[in-house]
Amino acid sequence: IRAKSVQKKKNYSHNVSFPLFPSTLNHLFAFSECPPLGLESLKVKDSQIQASSYKHMGLGPHRGRLNIQSAVEDRDIYDGAWCAEYKDQNEWLQIDAKKLTRFTAMILQGRSSIWSLDYVETFKVQVSNDTIKWKPCMNGTEEVFEGNRDSETPVLAILPEPAVAQYMRINPQTWFKNGTICLRAEIMGCELKAPRTNWDFRHHNYKEMRKLMKSVNQMCPDITCIYSIGKSYMGLKLCVIEISDNPGKHELGELEFRYVAGMHGNEVLGRELLLNLMEYICQEYKCGNQRIVHLVKETSIHLLPSMNPDGYEMAYKKGSELAGWSLGRYSYEGIDMNHNFADLNTVMWDAIELETDKSKLINHYFPIPEHYTSEDAMVK
């Protein structure tokens, strides 16, 4: 490929796909920003490549590797490509990078075969973190990328906006009119290494816990807020950090989750896990982890790291070598908080069996807000 033609990019208005000849493959890094994942080199294992369908084992997804060659004998079932069983726009080849990856480009070829002429002319690209929810990669204002015009010339398609995910799908849209859906591919991507704090998993006492929550709030002010649900018997605030795209605001119909730790004050693992969780969500959100971004935008997460700070402080001051198993377990007043929650399950199940109007049930200590029981309430 000539340097001049690279600059003009074949005059495509939104397309950044162009052919690669063997002499240009060595310069691929300059165009894609990231190295190949390793479909061609076999670094990507067969188990990491899946497909919506395939004609037979010799044209399975494990054959969809860049520059893989065709069989030359009549009885050899292995040919040079993945080929879908069906000819429609729902077929796909999927690559599992195994780790969070910054995808930047892909290379496509048609089928290497002495018997058939098959190649994909246009295709879409999607990424996912769980193979359930997929996000399309845009090619400017469109979703479609230019593919091949013959079966052998590799074509590089660069993502204008790199995509961060674990899985990538190539979804053919059009193909050679006298052929079928077949392709060989290589994916370009960089493993995403998110910056991390020096997590030493040490015990944070009350003051250190408050300080850490404040630092996370300062690091991610747009998606976090800190509030108190009251005070303990000894006057320590029960601090909660909310993580949401609109922290501090109730969004009708949005799922809300509350995680509570430290009900037994001398059991410390839960507190540290929630503190690490808030750090992790903040950092991954800032790095563009799409799974975390989706979580923050679609839910409201409330973390209460210490429900019994009085008990923790008592056990902390005494020290693990001198404190017994029960010191700090209960509240200052001797209440086991783990057994002091309102039991809503029993009365709700009884109501179902008796076909009682659940909106009129006794709800122990917690009144049901009217906007949840009204006819126009939204539940997501």
mmCIF file of C-alpha atoms in Angstrom:
data_model
loop_
_atom_site.group_PDB
_atom_site.id
_atom_site.type_symbol
_atom_site.label_atom_id
_atom_site.label_comp_id
_atom_site.label_asym_id
_atom_site.label_seq_id
_atom_site.Cartn_x
_atom_site.Cartn_y
_atom_site.Cartn_z
ATOM 1 C CA ILE A 1 0.000 0.000 0.000
ATOM 2 C CA ARG A 2 1.372 3.408 -0.908
ATOM 3 C CA ALA A 3 1.777 6.057 1.771
ATOM 4 C CA LYS A 4 -0.244 8.441 -0.359
ATOM 5 C CA SER A 5 -3.192 6.069 -0.587
ATOM 6 C CA VAL A 6 -3.094 5.549 3.177
ATOM 7 C CA GLN A 7 -3.496 9.277 3.730
ATOM 8 C CA LYS A 8 -6.459 9.478 1.361
ATOM 9 C CA LYS A 9 -7.970 6.245 2.704
ATOM 10 C CA LYS A 10 -9.493 5.430 -0.701
ATOM 11 C CA ASN A 11 -11.752 8.507 -0.476
ATOM 12 C CA TYR A 12 -14.327 6.750 1.716
ATOM 13 C CA SER A 13 -16.360 9.387 3.522
ATOM 14 C CA HIS A 14 -16.882 7.369 6.699
ATOM 15 C CA ASN A 15 -15.047 4.148 5.976
ATOM 16 C CA VAL A 16 -11.562 3.490 7.281
ATOM 17 C CA SER A 17 -11.071 0.098 5.597
ATOM 18 C CA PHE A 18 -8.347 -0.362 3.000
ATOM 19 C CA PRO A 19 -6.447 -3.284 1.443
ATOM 20 C CA LEU A 20 -3.188 -4.594 2.872
ATOM 21 C CA PHE A 21 -0.562 -6.279 0.768
ATOM 22 C CA PRO A 22 2.062 -8.634 2.247
ATOM 23 C CA SER A 23 4.755 -5.934 2.329
ATOM 24 C CA THR A 24 2.551 -3.691 4.459
ATOM 25 C CA LEU A 25 1.679 -6.171 7.208
ATOM 26 C CA ASN A 26 4.937 -5.348 8.981
ATOM 27 C CA HIS A 27 3.781 -1.742 9.326
ATOM 28 C CA LEU A 28 0.375 -2.654 10.705
ATOM 29 C CA PHE A 29 1.017 -1.360 14.230
ATOM 30 C CA ALA A 30 1.349 2.194 12.921
ATOM 31 C CA PHE A 31 -2.236 2.084 11.638
ATOM 32 C CA SER A 32 -4.014 0.080 14.331
ATOM 33 C CA GLU A 33 -2.278 1.364 17.519
ATOM 34 C CA CYS A 34 -2.464 -2.155 19.018
ATOM 35 C CA PRO A 35 -0.925 -5.500 18.028
ATOM 36 C CA PRO A 36 -2.799 -8.571 16.766
ATOM 37 C CA LEU A 37 -4.522 -10.694 19.406
ATOM 38 C CA GLY A 38 -3.111 -13.760 17.728
ATOM 39 C CA LEU A 39 -5.681 -15.523 15.551
ATOM 40 C CA GLU A 40 -3.081 -15.980 12.829
ATOM 41 C CA SER A 41 -0.271 -16.951 15.213
ATOM 42 C CA LEU A 42 -2.536 -19.366 17.159
ATOM 43 C CA LYS A 43 -2.023 -17.384 20.372
ATOM 44 C CA VAL A 44 -5.821 -17.157 20.376
ATOM 45 C CA LYS A 45 -6.926 -20.727 21.012
ATOM 46 C CA ASP A 46 -9.713 -22.538 19.162
ATOM 47 C CA SER A 47 -11.915 -22.409 22.266
ATOM 48 C CA GLN A 48 -11.827 -18.584 22.142
ATOM 49 C CA ILE A 49 -13.421 -18.476 18.675
ATOM 50 C CA GLN A 50 -17.129 -19.181 18.293
ATOM 51 C CA ALA A 51 -19.703 -18.720 15.566
ATOM 52 C CA SER A 52 -23.452 -18.551 15.108
ATOM 53 C CA SER A 53 -23.281 -21.581 12.787
ATOM 54 C CA TYR A 54 -20.904 -23.364 10.419
ATOM 55 C CA LYS A 55 -21.228 -25.711 7.446
ATOM 56 C CA HIS A 56 -19.077 -28.515 8.881
ATOM 57 C CA MET A 57 -16.018 -29.012 11.085
ATOM 58 C CA GLY A 58 -13.636 -28.211 8.266
ATOM 59 C CA LEU A 59 -15.199 -24.751 7.993
ATOM 60 C CA GLY A 60 -15.747 -24.200 11.722
ATOM 61 C CA PRO A 61 -14.988 -21.013 13.645
ATOM 62 C CA HIS A 62 -11.464 -22.273 14.475
ATOM 63 C CA ARG A 63 -10.722 -21.987 10.746
ATOM 64 C CA GLY A 64 -11.529 -18.275 10.689
ATOM 65 C CA ARG A 65 -7.878 -17.256 11.100
ATOM 66 C CA LEU A 66 -6.046 -14.762 8.907
ATOM 67 C CA ASN A 67 -3.981 -16.424 6.146
ATOM 68 C CA ILE A 68 -5.043 -19.974 7.021
ATOM 69 C CA GLN A 69 -4.754 -22.064 3.856
ATOM 70 C CA SER A 70 -7.137 -24.383 2.074
ATOM 71 C CA ALA A 71 -6.893 -28.105 1.567
ATOM 72 C CA VAL A 72 -5.502 -29.325 -1.765
ATOM 73 C CA GLU A 73 -6.840 -32.864 -1.828
ATOM 74 C CA ASP A 74 -10.383 -33.889 -2.705
ATOM 75 C CA ARG A 75 -11.066 -35.832 0.503
ATOM 76 C CA ASP A 76 -9.667 -33.239 2.926
ATOM 77 C CA ILE A 77 -12.597 -31.561 4.711
ATOM 78 C CA TYR A 78 -10.554 -28.616 5.994
ATOM 79 C CA ASP A 79 -10.723 -25.411 3.986
ATOM 80 C CA GLY A 80 -9.315 -21.941 4.541
ATOM 81 C CA ALA A 81 -12.056 -19.976 6.358
ATOM 82 C CA TRP A 82 -15.018 -20.032 8.675
ATOM 83 C CA CYS A 83 -18.184 -20.437 6.619
ATOM 84 C CA ALA A 84 -21.661 -19.932 8.068
ATOM 85 C CA GLU A 85 -24.296 -22.588 7.513
ATOM 86 C CA TYR A 86 -26.915 -19.997 6.608
ATOM 87 C CA LYS A 87 -26.906 -17.010 4.276
ATOM 88 C CA ASP A 88 -28.475 -14.187 6.278
ATOM 89 C CA GLN A 89 -27.444 -11.091 8.236
ATOM 90 C CA ASN A 90 -27.714 -12.825 11.612
ATOM 91 C CA GLU A 91 -24.490 -14.823 11.267
ATOM 92 C CA TRP A 92 -21.407 -13.906 13.285
ATOM 93 C CA LEU A 93 -17.871 -14.894 14.224
ATOM 94 C CA GLN A 94 -17.010 -14.152 17.870
ATOM 95 C CA ILE A 95 -13.630 -13.765 19.572
ATOM 96 C CA ASP A 96 -13.138 -13.960 23.337
ATOM 97 C CA ALA A 97 -10.055 -11.932 24.301
ATOM 98 C CA LYS A 98 -10.256 -13.428 27.830
ATOM 99 C CA LYS A 99 -9.380 -10.041 29.334
ATOM 100 C CA LEU A 100 -10.665 -6.510 29.109
ATOM 101 C CA THR A 101 -9.265 -5.287 25.795
ATOM 102 C CA ARG A 102 -9.099 -2.040 23.865
ATOM 103 C CA PHE A 103 -10.113 -3.135 20.365
ATOM 104 C CA THR A 104 -8.784 -0.841 17.625
ATOM 105 C CA ALA A 105 -9.054 -2.653 14.281
ATOM 106 C CA MET A 106 -9.563 -5.905 12.434
ATOM 107 C CA ILE A 107 -8.267 -7.531 9.226
ATOM 108 C CA LEU A 108 -10.554 -9.584 6.996
ATOM 109 C CA GLN A 109 -9.903 -12.023 4.172
ATOM 110 C CA GLY A 110 -12.178 -14.202 2.127
ATOM 111 C CA ARG A 111 -12.061 -17.981 1.838
ATOM 112 C CA SER A 112 -8.903 -19.696 0.690
ATOM 113 C CA SER A 113 -10.169 -22.494 -1.532
ATOM 114 C CA ILE A 114 -9.442 -24.155 -4.849
ATOM 115 C CA TRP A 115 -13.135 -25.021 -5.177
ATOM 116 C CA SER A 116 -15.097 -21.906 -4.130
ATOM 117 C CA LEU A 117 -15.004 -18.101 -4.319
ATOM 118 C CA ASP A 118 -16.425 -16.617 -1.098
ATOM 119 C CA TYR A 119 -15.831 -13.338 0.737
ATOM 120 C CA VAL A 120 -17.667 -10.781 2.865
ATOM 121 C CA GLU A 121 -18.175 -7.376 1.254
ATOM 122 C CA THR A 122 -19.571 -5.410 4.228
ATOM 123 C CA PHE A 123 -19.917 -6.190 7.903
ATOM 124 C CA LYS A 124 -20.840 -4.834 11.322
ATOM 125 C CA VAL A 125 -18.825 -5.030 14.540
ATOM 126 C CA GLN A 126 -20.196 -5.466 18.055
ATOM 127 C CA VAL A 127 -18.531 -5.735 21.468
ATOM 128 C CA SER A 128 -19.678 -7.111 24.798
ATOM 129 C CA ASN A 129 -18.503 -7.972 28.290
ATOM 130 C CA ASP A 130 -20.959 -10.795 28.954
ATOM 131 C CA THR A 131 -22.168 -12.015 25.493
ATOM 132 C CA ILE A 132 -25.692 -10.941 26.488
ATOM 133 C CA LYS A 133 -25.736 -7.210 25.905
ATOM 134 C CA TRP A 134 -23.929 -6.088 22.737
ATOM 135 C CA LYS A 135 -22.856 -2.603 21.702
ATOM 136 C CA PRO A 136 -22.346 -1.714 18.030
ATOM 137 C CA CYS A 137 -19.099 -0.103 16.914
ATOM 138 C CA MET A 138 -19.741 2.935 14.755
ATOM 139 C CA ASN A 139 -17.946 3.697 11.508
ATOM 140 C CA GLY A 140 -18.452 7.427 11.590
ATOM 141 C CA THR A 141 -22.228 7.868 11.450
ATOM 142 C CA GLU A 142 -22.826 4.325 10.178
ATOM 143 C CA GLU A 143 -22.512 0.823 11.616
ATOM 144 C CA VAL A 144 -21.295 -0.849 8.410
ATOM 145 C CA PHE A 145 -17.620 -1.366 7.519
ATOM 146 C CA GLU A 146 -16.147 -2.135 4.088
ATOM 147 C CA GLY A 147 -14.893 -5.685 3.659
ATOM 148 C CA ASN A 148 -13.280 -7.630 0.838
ATOM 149 C CA ARG A 149 -13.476 -7.418 -2.937
ATOM 150 C CA ASP A 150 -11.670 -10.692 -3.521
ATOM 151 C CA SER A 151 -10.874 -13.756 -1.443
ATOM 152 C CA GLU A 152 -7.145 -13.228 -0.793
ATOM 153 C CA THR A 153 -6.362 -9.533 -0.277
ATOM 154 C CA PRO A 154 -6.417 -8.664 3.462
ATOM 155 C CA VAL A 155 -8.460 -5.562 4.283
ATOM 156 C CA LEU A 156 -7.771 -3.503 7.395
ATOM 157 C CA ALA A 157 -10.779 -1.850 9.056
ATOM 158 C CA ILE A 158 -9.913 0.642 11.791
ATOM 159 C CA LEU A 159 -12.414 1.546 14.504
ATOM 160 C CA PRO A 160 -12.636 5.365 14.592
ATOM 161 C CA GLU A 161 -13.436 5.073 18.303
ATOM 162 C CA PRO A 162 -11.643 2.148 20.000
ATOM 163 C CA ALA A 163 -13.985 -0.134 21.939
ATOM 164 C CA VAL A 164 -13.233 -1.528 25.405
ATOM 165 C CA ALA A 165 -14.691 -4.989 26.058
ATOM 166 C CA GLN A 166 -13.845 -8.684 26.361
ATOM 167 C CA TYR A 167 -15.726 -10.054 23.335
ATOM 168 C CA MET A 168 -15.922 -8.920 19.721
ATOM 169 C CA ARG A 169 -18.297 -10.094 17.001
ATOM 170 C CA ILE A 170 -17.947 -9.696 13.262
ATOM 171 C CA ASN A 171 -21.413 -9.693 11.722
ATOM 172 C CA PRO A 172 -21.419 -10.015 7.875
ATOM 173 C CA GLN A 173 -24.036 -7.915 6.083
ATOM 174 C CA THR A 174 -23.338 -8.539 2.388
ATOM 175 C CA TRP A 175 -21.162 -11.066 0.584
ATOM 176 C CA PHE A 176 -20.121 -12.096 -2.936
ATOM 177 C CA LYS A 177 -23.406 -12.636 -4.739
ATOM 178 C CA ASN A 178 -22.403 -15.989 -6.213
ATOM 179 C CA GLY A 179 -20.872 -17.239 -2.954
ATOM 180 C CA THR A 180 -21.686 -17.588 0.701
ATOM 181 C CA ILE A 181 -20.604 -16.111 4.084
ATOM 182 C CA CYS A 182 -16.957 -17.033 4.636
ATOM 183 C CA LEU A 183 -14.094 -15.108 6.201
ATOM 184 C CA ARG A 184 -10.686 -15.213 7.804
ATOM 185 C CA ALA A 185 -9.799 -12.577 10.385
ATOM 186 C CA GLU A 186 -7.314 -11.042 12.759
ATOM 187 C CA ILE A 187 -8.272 -8.683 15.587
ATOM 188 C CA MET A 188 -6.102 -5.832 16.833
ATOM 189 C CA GLY A 189 -6.300 -4.978 20.513
ATOM 190 C CA CYS A 190 -4.398 -3.895 23.625
ATOM 191 C CA GLU A 191 -5.015 -5.480 27.004
ATOM 192 C CA LEU A 192 -6.515 -2.825 29.243
ATOM 193 C CA LYS A 193 -4.598 -2.426 32.465
ATOM 194 C CA ALA A 194 -6.556 -0.179 34.776
ATOM 195 C CA PRO A 195 -4.613 1.842 37.309
ATOM 196 C CA ARG A 196 -5.089 0.526 40.818
ATOM 197 C CA THR A 197 -4.470 1.842 44.266
ATOM 198 C CA ASN A 198 -2.136 0.062 46.620
ATOM 199 C CA TRP A 199 -4.774 -2.154 48.137
ATOM 200 C CA ASP A 200 -3.201 -3.703 51.199
ATOM 201 C CA PHE A 201 -6.487 -5.101 52.527
ATOM 202 C CA ARG A 202 -5.663 -3.819 55.977
ATOM 203 C CA HIS A 203 -8.351 -3.036 58.525
ATOM 204 C CA HIS A 204 -9.639 0.527 58.265
ATOM 205 C CA ASN A 205 -10.868 1.955 61.523
ATOM 206 C CA TYR A 206 -13.719 4.454 61.551
ATOM 207 C CA LYS A 207 -11.623 7.543 60.732
ATOM 208 C CA GLU A 208 -9.670 5.749 58.001
ATOM 209 C CA MET A 209 -12.892 4.423 56.493
ATOM 210 C CA ARG A 210 -14.406 7.923 56.347
ATOM 211 C CA LYS A 211 -11.197 9.259 54.787
ATOM 212 C CA LEU A 212 -11.172 6.553 52.094
ATOM 213 C CA MET A 213 -14.842 7.139 51.231
ATOM 214 C CA LYS A 214 -14.125 10.848 50.872
ATOM 215 C CA SER A 215 -11.139 10.203 48.591
ATOM 216 C CA VAL A 216 -13.269 8.020 46.277
ATOM 217 C CA ASN A 217 -15.928 10.719 46.193
ATOM 218 C CA GLN A 218 -13.271 13.288 45.204
ATOM 219 C CA MET A 219 -11.872 10.960 42.547
ATOM 220 C CA CYS A 220 -15.312 10.302 40.994
ATOM 221 C CA PRO A 221 -17.510 13.279 41.992
ATOM 222 C CA ASP A 222 -19.839 12.849 38.998
ATOM 223 C CA ILE A 223 -20.983 9.356 39.967
ATOM 224 C CA THR A 224 -20.720 9.325 43.776
ATOM 225 C CA CYS A 225 -22.149 11.075 46.802
ATOM 226 C CA ILE A 226 -21.870 10.415 50.522
ATOM 227 C CA TYR A 227 -24.759 10.661 52.956
ATOM 228 C CA SER A 228 -25.612 9.507 56.461
ATOM 229 C CA ILE A 229 -28.592 7.396 57.496
ATOM 230 C CA GLY A 230 -28.209 8.385 61.141
ATOM 231 C CA LYS A 231 -25.849 7.947 64.062
ATOM 232 C CA SER A 232 -24.828 5.036 66.240
ATOM 233 C CA TYR A 233 -25.408 4.958 69.999
ATOM 234 C CA MET A 234 -21.938 6.475 70.494
ATOM 235 C CA GLY A 235 -22.619 9.230 67.960
ATOM 236 C CA LEU A 236 -20.707 7.832 64.944
ATOM 237 C CA LYS A 237 -22.314 8.590 61.585
ATOM 238 C CA LEU A 238 -23.566 5.638 59.562
ATOM 239 C CA CYS A 239 -22.058 6.763 56.266
ATOM 240 C CA VAL A 240 -23.254 5.477 52.891
ATOM 241 C CA ILE A 241 -21.678 6.106 49.494
ATOM 242 C CA GLU A 242 -24.042 6.079 46.514
ATOM 243 C CA ILE A 243 -22.733 5.196 43.050
ATOM 244 C CA SER A 244 -24.952 6.249 40.150
ATOM 245 C CA ASP A 245 -24.970 8.468 37.073
ATOM 246 C CA ASN A 246 -27.218 10.834 39.041
ATOM 247 C CA PRO A 247 -26.041 10.442 42.638
ATOM 248 C CA GLY A 248 -28.307 11.957 45.247
ATOM 249 C CA LYS A 249 -31.366 11.860 42.969
ATOM 250 C CA HIS A 250 -34.096 9.238 43.001
ATOM 251 C CA GLU A 251 -34.864 8.074 39.451
ATOM 252 C CA LEU A 252 -38.287 6.502 39.265
ATOM 253 C CA GLY A 253 -38.086 2.932 38.018
ATOM 254 C CA GLU A 254 -34.301 2.599 38.272
ATOM 255 C CA LEU A 255 -33.022 -0.487 40.055
ATOM 256 C CA GLU A 256 -31.463 0.294 43.428
ATOM 257 C CA PHE A 257 -29.175 -1.982 45.416
ATOM 258 C CA ARG A 258 -28.039 -1.662 49.011
ATOM 259 C CA TYR A 259 -25.031 -3.541 50.325
ATOM 260 C CA VAL A 260 -24.555 -3.562 54.096
ATOM 261 C CA ALA A 261 -21.465 -4.757 55.962
ATOM 262 C CA GLY A 262 -20.317 -4.725 59.551
ATOM 263 C CA MET A 263 -23.568 -5.701 61.242
ATOM 264 C CA HIS A 264 -21.336 -7.709 63.564
ATOM 265 C CA GLY A 265 -18.775 -5.073 64.478
ATOM 266 C CA ASN A 266 -15.880 -7.486 64.986
ATOM 267 C CA GLU A 267 -16.330 -9.172 61.584
ATOM 268 C CA VAL A 268 -14.212 -6.992 59.340
ATOM 269 C CA LEU A 269 -14.040 -8.666 55.923
ATOM 270 C CA GLY A 270 -17.332 -7.200 54.677
ATOM 271 C CA ARG A 271 -16.206 -3.648 55.442
ATOM 272 C CA GLU A 272 -12.983 -4.052 53.446
ATOM 273 C CA LEU A 273 -14.764 -5.710 50.515
ATOM 274 C CA LEU A 274 -17.209 -2.817 50.182
ATOM 275 C CA LEU A 275 -14.394 -0.273 50.437
ATOM 276 C CA ASN A 276 -12.500 -2.097 47.697
ATOM 277 C CA LEU A 277 -15.680 -2.360 45.622
ATOM 278 C CA MET A 278 -16.256 1.398 45.637
ATOM 279 C CA GLU A 279 -12.626 1.965 44.598
ATOM 280 C CA TYR A 280 -12.910 -0.594 41.817
ATOM 281 C CA ILE A 281 -16.134 0.825 40.356
ATOM 282 C CA CYS A 282 -14.734 4.356 40.413
ATOM 283 C CA GLN A 283 -11.484 3.398 38.701
ATOM 284 C CA GLU A 284 -13.043 1.127 36.092
ATOM 285 C CA TYR A 285 -15.634 3.777 35.238
ATOM 286 C CA LYS A 286 -12.886 6.320 34.651
ATOM 287 C CA CYS A 287 -11.056 3.803 32.427
ATOM 288 C CA GLY A 288 -14.145 3.268 30.267
ATOM 289 C CA ASN A 289 -14.915 -0.326 31.244
ATOM 290 C CA GLN A 290 -18.255 -0.714 29.431
ATOM 291 C CA ARG A 291 -19.587 -3.264 31.878
ATOM 292 C CA ILE A 292 -19.028 -0.862 34.791
ATOM 293 C CA VAL A 293 -20.283 2.141 32.801
ATOM 294 C CA HIS A 294 -23.512 0.246 32.071
ATOM 295 C CA LEU A 295 -23.827 -0.723 35.732
ATOM 296 C CA VAL A 296 -23.426 2.875 36.889
ATOM 297 C CA LYS A 297 -25.866 4.261 34.320
ATOM 298 C CA GLU A 298 -28.585 1.656 34.796
ATOM 299 C CA THR A 299 -28.560 1.169 38.576
ATOM 300 C CA SER A 300 -28.123 3.044 41.839
ATOM 301 C CA ILE A 301 -25.739 1.294 44.254
ATOM 302 C CA HIS A 302 -25.648 2.185 47.950
ATOM 303 C CA LEU A 303 -22.734 0.897 50.032
ATOM 304 C CA LEU A 304 -22.861 0.978 53.838
ATOM 305 C CA PRO A 305 -19.437 -0.386 54.893
ATOM 306 C CA SER A 306 -20.091 -0.300 58.645
ATOM 307 C CA MET A 307 -23.533 -0.700 60.182
ATOM 308 C CA ASN A 308 -22.089 -1.271 63.653
ATOM 309 C CA PRO A 309 -19.146 1.145 64.002
ATOM 310 C CA ASP A 310 -19.464 1.116 67.811
ATOM 311 C CA GLY A 311 -18.805 -2.611 67.950
ATOM 312 C CA TYR A 312 -15.875 -2.313 65.559
ATOM 313 C CA GLU A 313 -14.228 0.447 67.601
ATOM 314 C CA MET A 314 -14.580 -1.561 70.815
ATOM 315 C CA ALA A 315 -12.950 -4.640 69.269
ATOM 316 C CA TYR A 316 -10.359 -2.527 67.440
ATOM 317 C CA LYS A 317 -9.183 -0.765 70.605
ATOM 318 C CA LYS A 318 -8.983 -4.006 72.579
ATOM 319 C CA GLY A 319 -7.047 -5.796 69.846
ATOM 320 C CA SER A 320 -7.572 -9.214 68.343
ATOM 321 C CA GLU A 321 -5.286 -10.948 70.857
ATOM 322 C CA LEU A 322 -7.197 -9.706 73.904
ATOM 323 C CA ALA A 323 -10.774 -9.490 72.641
ATOM 324 C CA GLY A 324 -13.096 -12.470 72.870
ATOM 325 C CA TRP A 325 -15.282 -13.653 69.987
ATOM 326 C CA SER A 326 -18.287 -11.667 71.237
ATOM 327 C CA LEU A 327 -16.589 -8.318 71.967
ATOM 328 C CA GLY A 328 -17.871 -5.870 69.366
ATOM 329 C CA ARG A 329 -20.175 -8.415 67.751
ATOM 330 C CA TYR A 330 -23.307 -6.733 69.080
ATOM 331 C CA SER A 331 -24.292 -3.085 69.200
ATOM 332 C CA TYR A 332 -23.355 -0.932 72.177
ATOM 333 C CA GLU A 333 -26.752 -1.809 73.634
ATOM 334 C CA GLY A 334 -26.195 -5.549 73.129
ATOM 335 C CA ILE A 335 -28.446 -5.989 70.068
ATOM 336 C CA ASP A 336 -27.532 -8.532 67.383
ATOM 337 C CA MET A 337 -28.246 -6.415 64.292
ATOM 338 C CA ASN A 338 -28.108 -9.398 61.989
ATOM 339 C CA HIS A 339 -31.334 -10.689 63.614
ATOM 340 C CA ASN A 340 -33.064 -7.332 63.970
ATOM 341 C CA PHE A 341 -34.349 -6.671 60.444
ATOM 342 C CA ALA A 342 -38.036 -6.521 59.663
ATOM 343 C CA ASP A 343 -39.306 -9.898 58.438
ATOM 344 C CA LEU A 344 -41.247 -8.987 55.314
ATOM 345 C CA ASN A 345 -40.976 -12.364 53.608
ATOM 346 C CA THR A 346 -43.317 -14.318 55.890
ATOM 347 C CA VAL A 347 -46.153 -11.821 55.753
ATOM 348 C CA MET A 348 -45.804 -11.380 51.992
ATOM 349 C CA TRP A 349 -45.903 -15.124 51.340
ATOM 350 C CA ASP A 350 -48.938 -15.461 53.596
ATOM 351 C CA ALA A 351 -50.595 -12.697 51.593
ATOM 352 C CA ILE A 352 -50.006 -14.537 48.331
ATOM 353 C CA GLU A 353 -51.568 -17.701 49.730
ATOM 354 C CA LEU A 354 -54.562 -15.787 51.118
ATOM 355 C CA GLU A 355 -54.785 -13.522 48.024
ATOM 356 C CA THR A 356 -54.638 -10.443 50.221
ATOM 357 C CA ASP A 357 -54.204 -6.981 48.736
ATOM 358 C CA LYS A 358 -50.430 -6.614 49.313
ATOM 359 C CA SER A 359 -50.571 -2.814 49.237
ATOM 360 C CA LYS A 360 -52.607 -2.875 52.479
ATOM 361 C CA LEU A 361 -50.370 -5.254 54.408
ATOM 362 C CA ILE A 362 -48.727 -4.428 57.712
ATOM 363 C CA ASN A 363 -45.156 -3.580 56.759
ATOM 364 C CA HIS A 364 -43.454 -3.680 60.168
ATOM 365 C CA TYR A 365 -41.237 -0.597 60.485
ATOM 366 C CA PHE A 366 -41.049 0.553 56.860
ATOM 367 C CA PRO A 367 -43.985 2.350 55.192
ATOM 368 C CA ILE A 368 -44.341 1.708 51.455
ATOM 369 C CA PRO A 369 -44.001 5.011 49.524
ATOM 370 C CA GLU A 370 -47.152 5.996 47.662
ATOM 371 C CA HIS A 371 -45.373 6.352 44.316
ATOM 372 C CA TYR A 372 -44.593 2.609 44.425
ATOM 373 C CA THR A 373 -48.215 1.606 44.983
ATOM 374 C CA SER A 374 -49.937 4.052 42.637
ATOM 375 C CA GLU A 375 -51.447 2.848 39.354
ATOM 376 C CA ASP A 376 -48.927 4.777 37.238
ATOM 377 C CA ALA A 377 -45.845 3.529 39.170
ATOM 378 C CA MET A 378 -42.953 2.527 36.938
ATOM 379 C CA VAL A 379 -41.058 -0.641 37.718
ATOM 380 C CA LYS A 380 -37.941 -1.440 35.684
#
